[in-house]
Amino acid sequence: MRRNRSAIGTPVVMVLLTGAMGLSMMHFFLLGALGPQVVRTLSLSPTLLGATTTVSCAVAALSSPLSGRMVDRVGPRRSLVVLMATAAAALLLIGVAPGPLVLLASVALGGLAQALANPATNSAIAADAPAEHRALITGVKQSGVQLAALAAGLPLAWLSAAAGWRVVAWVMAAVAAGAALWGALALPVDRIDRTGRPTAPRPPLLPRGTVAWLLVLSVPLGGGIACVNTYITLYATDELGLGDTQAAALVAVVGGAGIVGRMACSRAARSPQRTRELPALLLTGSVVATLLLAFTVQLPLLVWFAAAAIGLCAVSVNAVTMMLVLQDTPPEQAGHDSAMVSAGFFAGFALTPPLFGLLVDSSGRWTTGWLLVAAEFTGAALLATAWRLREAGRARRSRPVPPGATGAPGADRGEDQGRRGE
């Protein structure tokens, strides 16, 4: 019965929210971790493998604004069920793909699931979770993305070595279908169910303030992360001489470190001020980690440390942006604003991997591609720093002036107003 459904923050719902985040990206991580096997089976070029990321994330970026409005109108429970059912269909289609065209169609379908992930889960948190617990809950559910990377890089890679990558896709399709059914039975009732009509007002067409800054910042952030996820296994096998299973383990390292980083950020984000400081710090660390990755040709052992550092820093930034959205957005608009920031993130995912592949193909050097990623993280770090300085300036200007204070901003204005009122 509906009254027995679990509330946000309970273990059942936390598992579903975390699982929804992971399943929305599972097609992406499977193709990244098992890329060498898929390339050989379907006779793909590295550039075409990168195109799977482009298609998936282009669909996610273009459909994100609509998905955000849909979530705000129909509610997070229904949206989460649609998300997981769509992910199941995409994974099933990957498993039967006879060639590149069907593979591209399957990842396009997966892009629709990606577009729903942050709006639906953030809307559920904003609607029912206490404000003081939202950062922690957001950090936990965002770790689902990296749990998917961890699963793709270790147990699913082992299953693929034993039974083939198609079996892995079918197994995960069954998991996603089961999660959709479980979500329909266990998630909290949407507000639309209780009132009988939509509750969300129409949001502004263009994002403003914090959401606009986070959208722009997310473009280079998403581009850099996409290149790491898409190409690190091919780089490890082609350039560093690692085997398929070892190379897939790099995706697991990025995912495992990302879980640690996102959970640490949820603990650190105990105040709005501290949360706003995190993006610039994490992105600076991401630049250093990518430069380390660029020079692992000389010392291949460093690739493991570089992968872990990218997971700790770059992968954690996206979770922090979602915390900032929930911090600054009214609950009834959480789906829309989350979708707008996600659109920027997925636009970066769509645009950069083909450019990375072309740079590597034309130069014959993987280092050129990794320097592109370092440049993207540098741009994102500069944007995060500029936004933080802007927010700090606004906070200083809005600070009230103590009675009788002189020489402080606004003191003369207060005296003039007092004189005009006499």
PDB file of N, CA, C and O in Angstrom, residues 20-29 31 51-68 70 79 82-91 93-94 102-119 339 342-343 345-347 349-350:
ATOM      1  N   ALA A  20      19.913   3.867  -9.318  1.00  0.00           N
ATOM      2  CA  ALA A  20      19.431   4.589 -10.503  1.00  0.00           C
ATOM      3  C   ALA A  20      20.553   5.408 -11.131  1.00  0.00           C
ATOM      4  O   ALA A  20      20.693   5.452 -12.360  1.00  0.00           O
ATOM      5  N   MET A  21      21.364   6.061 -10.293  1.00  0.00           N
ATOM      6  CA  MET A  21      22.493   6.826 -10.825  1.00  0.00           C
ATOM      7  C   MET A  21      23.469   5.909 -11.560  1.00  0.00           C
ATOM      8  O   MET A  21      23.949   6.239 -12.654  1.00  0.00           O
ATOM      9  N   GLY A  22      23.770   4.762 -10.965  1.00  0.00           N
ATOM     10  CA  GLY A  22      24.706   3.848 -11.601  1.00  0.00           C
ATOM     11  C   GLY A  22      24.165   3.237 -12.880  1.00  0.00           C
ATOM     12  O   GLY A  22      24.867   3.157 -13.899  1.00  0.00           O
ATOM     13  N   LEU A  23      22.905   2.815 -12.868  1.00  0.00           N
ATOM     14  CA  LEU A  23      22.316   2.185 -14.049  1.00  0.00           C
ATOM     15  C   LEU A  23      22.176   3.175 -15.203  1.00  0.00           C
ATOM     16  O   LEU A  23      22.268   2.775 -16.372  1.00  0.00           O
ATOM     17  N   SER A  24      21.978   4.444 -14.904  1.00  0.00           N
ATOM     18  CA  SER A  24      21.855   5.436 -15.980  1.00  0.00           C
ATOM     19  C   SER A  24      23.140   5.565 -16.788  1.00  0.00           C
ATOM     20  O   SER A  24      23.110   5.973 -17.957  1.00  0.00           O
ATOM     21  N   MET A  25      24.277   5.221 -16.181  1.00  0.00           N
ATOM     22  CA  MET A  25      25.577   5.338 -16.852  1.00  0.00           C
ATOM     23  C   MET A  25      26.215   3.984 -17.137  1.00  0.00           C
ATOM     24  O   MET A  25      27.356   3.929 -17.612  1.00  0.00           O
ATOM     25  N   MET A  26      25.522   2.890 -16.871  1.00  0.00           N
ATOM     26  CA  MET A  26      26.148   1.580 -17.008  1.00  0.00           C
ATOM     27  C   MET A  26      26.563   1.292 -18.445  1.00  0.00           C
ATOM     28  O   MET A  26      27.622   0.702 -18.694  1.00  0.00           O
ATOM     29  N   HIS A  27      25.743   1.674 -19.413  1.00  0.00           N
ATOM     30  CA  HIS A  27      26.127   1.445 -20.813  1.00  0.00           C
ATOM     31  C   HIS A  27      27.433   2.146 -21.143  1.00  0.00           C
ATOM     32  O   HIS A  27      28.273   1.625 -21.879  1.00  0.00           O
ATOM     33  N   PHE A  28      27.617   3.318 -20.586  1.00  0.00           N
ATOM     34  CA  PHE A  28      28.827   4.114 -20.830  1.00  0.00           C
ATOM     35  C   PHE A  28      30.057   3.428 -20.243  1.00  0.00           C
ATOM     36  O   PHE A  28      31.097   3.281 -20.904  1.00  0.00           O
ATOM     37  N   PHE A  29      29.945   2.980 -18.992  1.00  0.00           N
ATOM     38  CA  PHE A  29      31.095   2.349 -18.342  1.00  0.00           C
ATOM     39  C   PHE A  29      31.395   0.971 -18.922  1.00  0.00           C
ATOM     40  O   PHE A  29      32.560   0.566 -18.980  1.00  0.00           O
ATOM     41  N   LEU A  31      31.062   0.073 -22.064  1.00  0.00           N
ATOM     42  CA  LEU A  31      31.797   0.271 -23.310  1.00  0.00           C
ATOM     43  C   LEU A  31      33.193   0.825 -23.056  1.00  0.00           C
ATOM     44  O   LEU A  31      34.108   0.585 -23.847  1.00  0.00           O
ATOM     45  N   ALA A  51      32.751   7.853 -30.634  1.00  0.00           N
ATOM     46  CA  ALA A  51      31.461   8.355 -31.111  1.00  0.00           C
ATOM     47  C   ALA A  51      30.306   7.803 -30.290  1.00  0.00           C
ATOM     48  O   ALA A  51      29.236   8.433 -30.216  1.00  0.00           O
ATOM     49  N   THR A  52      30.471   6.630 -29.663  1.00  0.00           N
ATOM     50  CA  THR A  52      29.400   6.118 -28.805  1.00  0.00           C
ATOM     51  C   THR A  52      29.162   7.065 -27.631  1.00  0.00           C
ATOM     52  O   THR A  52      28.022   7.304 -27.236  1.00  0.00           O
ATOM     53  N   THR A  53      30.241   7.600 -27.074  1.00  0.00           N
ATOM     54  CA  THR A  53      30.114   8.590 -26.010  1.00  0.00           C
ATOM     55  C   THR A  53      29.450   9.851 -26.525  1.00  0.00           C
ATOM     56  O   THR A  53      28.575  10.433 -25.878  1.00  0.00           O
ATOM     57  N   THR A  54      29.850  10.293 -27.726  1.00  0.00           N
ATOM     58  CA  THR A  54      29.280  11.508 -28.305  1.00  0.00           C
ATOM     59  C   THR A  54      27.777  11.380 -28.505  1.00  0.00           C
ATOM     60  O   THR A  54      27.006  12.260 -28.132  1.00  0.00           O
ATOM     61  N   VAL A  55      27.348  10.268 -29.085  1.00  0.00           N
ATOM     62  CA  VAL A  55      25.920  10.079 -29.357  1.00  0.00           C
ATOM     63  C   VAL A  55      25.132  10.015 -28.055  1.00  0.00           C
ATOM     64  O   VAL A  55      24.103  10.686 -27.896  1.00  0.00           O
ATOM     65  N   SER A  56      25.618   9.213 -27.112  1.00  0.00           N
ATOM     66  CA  SER A  56      24.905   9.059 -25.846  1.00  0.00           C
ATOM     67  C   SER A  56      24.759  10.396 -25.128  1.00  0.00           C
ATOM     68  O   SER A  56      23.671  10.767 -24.670  1.00  0.00           O
ATOM     69  N   CYS A  57      25.852  11.119 -25.044  1.00  0.00           N
ATOM     70  CA  CYS A  57      25.826  12.361 -24.260  1.00  0.00           C
ATOM     71  C   CYS A  57      25.203  13.519 -25.024  1.00  0.00           C
ATOM     72  O   CYS A  57      24.677  14.449 -24.409  1.00  0.00           O
ATOM     73  N   ALA A  58      25.242  13.483 -26.366  1.00  0.00           N
ATOM     74  CA  ALA A  58      24.518  14.501 -27.130  1.00  0.00           C
ATOM     75  C   ALA A  58      23.013  14.355 -26.899  1.00  0.00           C
ATOM     76  O   ALA A  58      22.295  15.348 -26.697  1.00  0.00           O
ATOM     77  N   VAL A  59      22.530  13.117 -26.920  1.00  0.00           N
ATOM     78  CA  VAL A  59      21.110  12.881 -26.627  1.00  0.00           C
ATOM     79  C   VAL A  59      20.789  13.331 -25.206  1.00  0.00           C
ATOM     80  O   VAL A  59      19.752  13.978 -24.961  1.00  0.00           O
ATOM     81  N   ALA A  60      21.677  13.016 -24.254  1.00  0.00           N
ATOM     82  CA  ALA A  60      21.445  13.419 -22.862  1.00  0.00           C
ATOM     83  C   ALA A  60      21.424  14.933 -22.716  1.00  0.00           C
ATOM     84  O   ALA A  60      20.567  15.490 -22.021  1.00  0.00           O
ATOM     85  N   ALA A  61      22.358  15.613 -23.389  1.00  0.00           N
ATOM     86  CA  ALA A  61      22.419  17.072 -23.283  1.00  0.00           C
ATOM     87  C   ALA A  61      21.182  17.723 -23.896  1.00  0.00           C
ATOM     88  O   ALA A  61      20.605  18.658 -23.319  1.00  0.00           O
ATOM     89  N   LEU A  62      20.769  17.246 -25.069  1.00  0.00           N
ATOM     90  CA  LEU A  62      19.628  17.855 -25.750  1.00  0.00           C
ATOM     91  C   LEU A  62      18.309  17.570 -25.046  1.00  0.00           C
ATOM     92  O   LEU A  62      17.390  18.402 -25.069  1.00  0.00           O
ATOM     93  N   SER A  63      18.205  16.403 -24.426  1.00  0.00           N
ATOM     94  CA  SER A  63      16.942  16.036 -23.778  1.00  0.00           C
ATOM     95  C   SER A  63      16.884  16.447 -22.306  1.00  0.00           C
ATOM     96  O   SER A  63      15.818  16.359 -21.687  1.00  0.00           O
ATOM     97  N   SER A  64      18.003  16.900 -21.730  1.00  0.00           N
ATOM     98  CA  SER A  64      18.014  17.243 -20.306  1.00  0.00           C
ATOM     99  C   SER A  64      17.007  18.331 -19.929  1.00  0.00           C
ATOM    100  O   SER A  64      16.284  18.178 -18.935  1.00  0.00           O
ATOM    101  N   PRO A  65      16.926  19.452 -20.677  1.00  0.00           N
ATOM    102  CA  PRO A  65      15.930  20.470 -20.280  1.00  0.00           C
ATOM    103  C   PRO A  65      14.503  19.913 -20.257  1.00  0.00           C
ATOM    104  O   PRO A  65      13.728  20.216 -19.341  1.00  0.00           O
ATOM    105  N   LEU A  66      14.154  19.098 -21.250  1.00  0.00           N
ATOM    106  CA  LEU A  66      12.811  18.511 -21.267  1.00  0.00           C
ATOM    107  C   LEU A  66      12.624  17.503 -20.139  1.00  0.00           C
ATOM    108  O   LEU A  66      11.555  17.426 -19.531  1.00  0.00           O
ATOM    109  N   SER A  67      13.680  16.729 -19.863  1.00  0.00           N
ATOM    110  CA  SER A  67      13.565  15.732 -18.790  1.00  0.00           C
ATOM    111  C   SER A  67      13.385  16.416 -17.438  1.00  0.00           C
ATOM    112  O   SER A  67      12.636  15.940 -16.584  1.00  0.00           O
ATOM    113  N   GLY A  68      14.086  17.544 -17.235  1.00  0.00           N
ATOM    114  CA  GLY A  68      13.918  18.265 -15.978  1.00  0.00           C
ATOM    115  C   GLY A  68      12.502  18.767 -15.783  1.00  0.00           C
ATOM    116  O   GLY A  68      11.928  18.654 -14.691  1.00  0.00           O
ATOM    117  N   MET A  70       9.870  17.457 -17.154  1.00  0.00           N
ATOM    118  CA  MET A  70       9.031  16.283 -16.957  1.00  0.00           C
ATOM    119  C   MET A  70       9.062  15.819 -15.509  1.00  0.00           C
ATOM    120  O   MET A  70       8.020  15.502 -14.916  1.00  0.00           O
ATOM    121  N   SER A  79       9.437   9.149 -12.690  1.00  0.00           N
ATOM    122  CA  SER A  79      10.602   9.420 -13.526  1.00  0.00           C
ATOM    123  C   SER A  79      11.704   8.392 -13.291  1.00  0.00           C
ATOM    124  O   SER A  79      12.377   7.961 -14.235  1.00  0.00           O
ATOM    125  N   VAL A  82      10.830   5.148 -15.082  1.00  0.00           N
ATOM    126  CA  VAL A  82      11.096   5.293 -16.519  1.00  0.00           C
ATOM    127  C   VAL A  82      12.597   5.233 -16.789  1.00  0.00           C
ATOM    128  O   VAL A  82      13.053   4.589 -17.743  1.00  0.00           O
ATOM    129  N   LEU A  83      13.388   5.898 -15.950  1.00  0.00           N
ATOM    130  CA  LEU A  83      14.844   5.888 -16.092  1.00  0.00           C
ATOM    131  C   LEU A  83      15.393   4.460 -16.109  1.00  0.00           C
ATOM    132  O   LEU A  83      16.147   4.070 -17.017  1.00  0.00           O
ATOM    133  N   MET A  84      15.020   3.676 -15.109  1.00  0.00           N
ATOM    134  CA  MET A  84      15.597   2.333 -14.991  1.00  0.00           C
ATOM    135  C   MET A  84      15.086   1.402 -16.084  1.00  0.00           C
ATOM    136  O   MET A  84      15.825   0.532 -16.566  1.00  0.00           O
ATOM    137  N   ALA A  85      13.849   1.572 -16.505  1.00  0.00           N
ATOM    138  CA  ALA A  85      13.337   0.766 -17.610  1.00  0.00           C
ATOM    139  C   ALA A  85      14.052   1.112 -18.913  1.00  0.00           C
ATOM    140  O   ALA A  85      14.371   0.230 -19.733  1.00  0.00           O
ATOM    141  N   THR A  86      14.328   2.392 -19.122  1.00  0.00           N
ATOM    142  CA  THR A  86      15.059   2.821 -20.322  1.00  0.00           C
ATOM    143  C   THR A  86      16.487   2.289 -20.312  1.00  0.00           C
ATOM    144  O   THR A  86      17.013   1.848 -21.346  1.00  0.00           O
ATOM    145  N   ALA A  87      17.136   2.328 -19.141  1.00  0.00           N
ATOM    146  CA  ALA A  87      18.484   1.774 -19.026  1.00  0.00           C
ATOM    147  C   ALA A  87      18.486   0.281 -19.352  1.00  0.00           C
ATOM    148  O   ALA A  87      19.401  -0.227 -20.016  1.00  0.00           O
ATOM    149  N   ALA A  88      17.465  -0.443 -18.903  1.00  0.00           N
ATOM    150  CA  ALA A  88      17.372  -1.873 -19.209  1.00  0.00           C
ATOM    151  C   ALA A  88      17.270  -2.110 -20.711  1.00  0.00           C
ATOM    152  O   ALA A  88      17.938  -3.004 -21.260  1.00  0.00           O
ATOM    153  N   ALA A  89      16.456  -1.308 -21.391  1.00  0.00           N
ATOM    154  CA  ALA A  89      16.306  -1.465 -22.839  1.00  0.00           C
ATOM    155  C   ALA A  89      17.613  -1.173 -23.567  1.00  0.00           C
ATOM    156  O   ALA A  89      17.985  -1.871 -24.526  1.00  0.00           O
ATOM    157  N   ALA A  90      18.331  -0.133 -23.128  1.00  0.00           N
ATOM    158  CA  ALA A  90      19.602   0.218 -23.769  1.00  0.00           C
ATOM    159  C   ALA A  90      20.629  -0.896 -23.607  1.00  0.00           C
ATOM    160  O   ALA A  90      21.339  -1.258 -24.556  1.00  0.00           O
ATOM    161  N   LEU A  91      20.717  -1.468 -22.414  1.00  0.00           N
ATOM    162  CA  LEU A  91      21.691  -2.532 -22.164  1.00  0.00           C
ATOM    163  C   LEU A  91      21.338  -3.797 -22.940  1.00  0.00           C
ATOM    164  O   LEU A  91      22.219  -4.507 -23.451  1.00  0.00           O
ATOM    165  N   LEU A  93      19.838  -3.870 -25.810  1.00  0.00           N
ATOM    166  CA  LEU A  93      20.166  -3.593 -27.206  1.00  0.00           C
ATOM    167  C   LEU A  93      21.674  -3.673 -27.448  1.00  0.00           C
ATOM    168  O   LEU A  93      22.122  -4.142 -28.500  1.00  0.00           O
ATOM    169  N   ILE A  94      22.475  -3.231 -26.479  1.00  0.00           N
ATOM    170  CA  ILE A  94      23.932  -3.367 -26.602  1.00  0.00           C
ATOM    171  C   ILE A  94      24.298  -4.845 -26.742  1.00  0.00           C
ATOM    172  O   ILE A  94      25.150  -5.226 -27.554  1.00  0.00           O
ATOM    173  N   VAL A 102      23.567  -0.361 -34.678  1.00  0.00           N
ATOM    174  CA  VAL A 102      22.722  -0.751 -33.549  1.00  0.00           C
ATOM    175  C   VAL A 102      23.385  -0.343 -32.238  1.00  0.00           C
ATOM    176  O   VAL A 102      22.696   0.074 -31.286  1.00  0.00           O
ATOM    177  N   LEU A 103      24.708  -0.423 -32.183  1.00  0.00           N
ATOM    178  CA  LEU A 103      25.409   0.008 -30.975  1.00  0.00           C
ATOM    179  C   LEU A 103      25.169   1.488 -30.716  1.00  0.00           C
ATOM    180  O   LEU A 103      24.904   1.902 -29.578  1.00  0.00           O
ATOM    181  N   LEU A 104      25.232   2.303 -31.769  1.00  0.00           N
ATOM    182  CA  LEU A 104      24.987   3.740 -31.608  1.00  0.00           C
ATOM    183  C   LEU A 104      23.532   4.005 -31.209  1.00  0.00           C
ATOM    184  O   LEU A 104      23.258   4.899 -30.403  1.00  0.00           O
ATOM    185  N   ALA A 105      22.592   3.227 -31.759  1.00  0.00           N
ATOM    186  CA  ALA A 105      21.186   3.382 -31.368  1.00  0.00           C
ATOM    187  C   ALA A 105      20.988   3.038 -29.897  1.00  0.00           C
ATOM    188  O   ALA A 105      20.222   3.698 -29.180  1.00  0.00           O
ATOM    189  N   SER A 106      21.707   2.020 -29.420  1.00  0.00           N
ATOM    190  CA  SER A 106      21.553   1.614 -28.023  1.00  0.00           C
ATOM    191  C   SER A 106      22.086   2.672 -27.070  1.00  0.00           C
ATOM    192  O   SER A 106      21.477   2.948 -26.031  1.00  0.00           O
ATOM    193  N   VAL A 107      23.214   3.283 -27.419  1.00  0.00           N
ATOM    194  CA  VAL A 107      23.756   4.307 -26.517  1.00  0.00           C
ATOM    195  C   VAL A 107      22.926   5.591 -26.589  1.00  0.00           C
ATOM    196  O   VAL A 107      22.874   6.354 -25.616  1.00  0.00           O
ATOM    197  N   ALA A 108      22.268   5.839 -27.729  1.00  0.00           N
ATOM    198  CA  ALA A 108      21.340   6.976 -27.798  1.00  0.00           C
ATOM    199  C   ALA A 108      20.183   6.770 -26.823  1.00  0.00           C
ATOM    200  O   ALA A 108      19.762   7.713 -26.127  1.00  0.00           O
ATOM    201  N   LEU A 109      19.668   5.553 -26.761  1.00  0.00           N
ATOM    202  CA  LEU A 109      18.624   5.244 -25.788  1.00  0.00           C
ATOM    203  C   LEU A 109      19.155   5.408 -24.362  1.00  0.00           C
ATOM    204  O   LEU A 109      18.459   5.916 -23.476  1.00  0.00           O
ATOM    205  N   GLY A 110      20.397   4.971 -24.142  1.00  0.00           N
ATOM    206  CA  GLY A 110      21.007   5.181 -22.829  1.00  0.00           C
ATOM    207  C   GLY A 110      21.129   6.652 -22.466  1.00  0.00           C
ATOM    208  O   GLY A 110      21.062   7.009 -21.286  1.00  0.00           O
ATOM    209  N   GLY A 111      21.296   7.510 -23.482  1.00  0.00           N
ATOM    210  CA  GLY A 111      21.364   8.946 -23.219  1.00  0.00           C
ATOM    211  C   GLY A 111      20.098   9.497 -22.597  1.00  0.00           C
ATOM    212  O   GLY A 111      20.142  10.441 -21.785  1.00  0.00           O
ATOM    213  N   LEU A 112      18.945   8.921 -22.956  1.00  0.00           N
ATOM    214  CA  LEU A 112      17.684   9.357 -22.336  1.00  0.00           C
ATOM    215  C   LEU A 112      17.671   9.021 -20.844  1.00  0.00           C
ATOM    216  O   LEU A 112      17.165   9.802 -20.023  1.00  0.00           O
ATOM    217  N   ALA A 113      18.229   7.863 -20.484  1.00  0.00           N
ATOM    218  CA  ALA A 113      18.319   7.502 -19.068  1.00  0.00           C
ATOM    219  C   ALA A 113      19.274   8.442 -18.337  1.00  0.00           C
ATOM    220  O   ALA A 113      19.004   8.865 -17.205  1.00  0.00           O
ATOM    221  N   GLN A 114      20.393   8.780 -18.981  1.00  0.00           N
ATOM    222  CA  GLN A 114      21.333   9.722 -18.367  1.00  0.00           C
ATOM    223  C   GLN A 114      20.656  11.059 -18.071  1.00  0.00           C
ATOM    224  O   GLN A 114      20.890  11.668 -17.019  1.00  0.00           O
ATOM    225  N   ALA A 115      19.852  11.535 -19.011  1.00  0.00           N
ATOM    226  CA  ALA A 115      19.209  12.838 -18.848  1.00  0.00           C
ATOM    227  C   ALA A 115      18.257  12.877 -17.662  1.00  0.00           C
ATOM    228  O   ALA A 115      18.043  13.931 -17.051  1.00  0.00           O
ATOM    229  N   LEU A 116      17.677  11.743 -17.319  1.00  0.00           N
ATOM    230  CA  LEU A 116      16.719  11.694 -16.212  1.00  0.00           C
ATOM    231  C   LEU A 116      17.388  11.530 -14.847  1.00  0.00           C
ATOM    232  O   LEU A 116      16.767  11.819 -13.816  1.00  0.00           O
ATOM    233  N   ALA A 117      18.635  11.070 -14.816  1.00  0.00           N
ATOM    234  CA  ALA A 117      19.226  10.619 -13.558  1.00  0.00           C
ATOM    235  C   ALA A 117      19.310  11.705 -12.498  1.00  0.00           C
ATOM    236  O   ALA A 117      18.731  11.571 -11.403  1.00  0.00           O
ATOM    237  N   ASN A 118      20.033  12.779 -12.759  1.00  0.00           N
ATOM    238  CA  ASN A 118      20.174  13.827 -11.736  1.00  0.00           C
ATOM    239  C   ASN A 118      18.869  14.558 -11.445  1.00  0.00           C
ATOM    240  O   ASN A 118      18.547  14.794 -10.272  1.00  0.00           O
ATOM    241  N   PRO A 119      18.075  14.937 -12.471  1.00  0.00           N
ATOM    242  CA  PRO A 119      16.799  15.589 -12.141  1.00  0.00           C
ATOM    243  C   PRO A 119      15.887  14.733 -11.263  1.00  0.00           C
ATOM    244  O   PRO A 119      15.304  15.233 -10.286  1.00  0.00           O
ATOM    245  N   ALA A 339      18.708  19.456 -14.251  1.00  0.00           N
ATOM    246  CA  ALA A 339      18.806  19.081 -15.661  1.00  0.00           C
ATOM    247  C   ALA A 339      19.625  20.089 -16.450  1.00  0.00           C
ATOM    248  O   ALA A 339      20.386  19.701 -17.353  1.00  0.00           O
ATOM    249  N   SER A 342      23.214  19.415 -15.693  1.00  0.00           N
ATOM    250  CA  SER A 342      23.562  18.147 -16.341  1.00  0.00           C
ATOM    251  C   SER A 342      23.706  18.310 -17.846  1.00  0.00           C
ATOM    252  O   SER A 342      24.543  17.642 -18.478  1.00  0.00           O
ATOM    253  N   ALA A 343      22.910  19.200 -18.442  1.00  0.00           N
ATOM    254  CA  ALA A 343      23.014  19.432 -19.888  1.00  0.00           C
ATOM    255  C   ALA A 343      24.402  19.936 -20.253  1.00  0.00           C
ATOM    256  O   ALA A 343      24.984  19.512 -21.263  1.00  0.00           O
ATOM    257  N   PHE A 345      27.158  19.369 -18.526  1.00  0.00           N
ATOM    258  CA  PHE A 345      28.066  18.253 -18.282  1.00  0.00           C
ATOM    259  C   PHE A 345      28.043  17.278 -19.459  1.00  0.00           C
ATOM    260  O   PHE A 345      29.091  16.864 -19.971  1.00  0.00           O
ATOM    261  N   PHE A 346      26.841  16.927 -19.930  1.00  0.00           N
ATOM    262  CA  PHE A 346      26.728  15.975 -21.027  1.00  0.00           C
ATOM    263  C   PHE A 346      27.161  16.592 -22.357  1.00  0.00           C
ATOM    264  O   PHE A 346      27.626  15.871 -23.259  1.00  0.00           O
ATOM    265  N   ALA A 347      27.003  17.897 -22.509  1.00  0.00           N
ATOM    266  CA  ALA A 347      27.511  18.548 -23.728  1.00  0.00           C
ATOM    267  C   ALA A 347      29.028  18.381 -23.818  1.00  0.00           C
ATOM    268  O   ALA A 347      29.571  18.095 -24.892  1.00  0.00           O
ATOM    269  N   PHE A 349      30.706  15.943 -22.443  1.00  0.00           N
ATOM    270  CA  PHE A 349      30.889  14.528 -22.741  1.00  0.00           C
ATOM    271  C   PHE A 349      30.748  14.264 -24.241  1.00  0.00           C
ATOM    272  O   PHE A 349      31.481  13.442 -24.813  1.00  0.00           O
ATOM    273  N   ALA A 350      29.793  14.930 -24.888  1.00  0.00           N
ATOM    274  CA  ALA A 350      29.534  14.677 -26.302  1.00  0.00           C
ATOM    275  C   ALA A 350      30.598  15.269 -27.209  1.00  0.00           C
ATOM    276  O   ALA A 350      30.971  14.667 -28.226  1.00  0.00           O
TER     277      ALA A 350
END
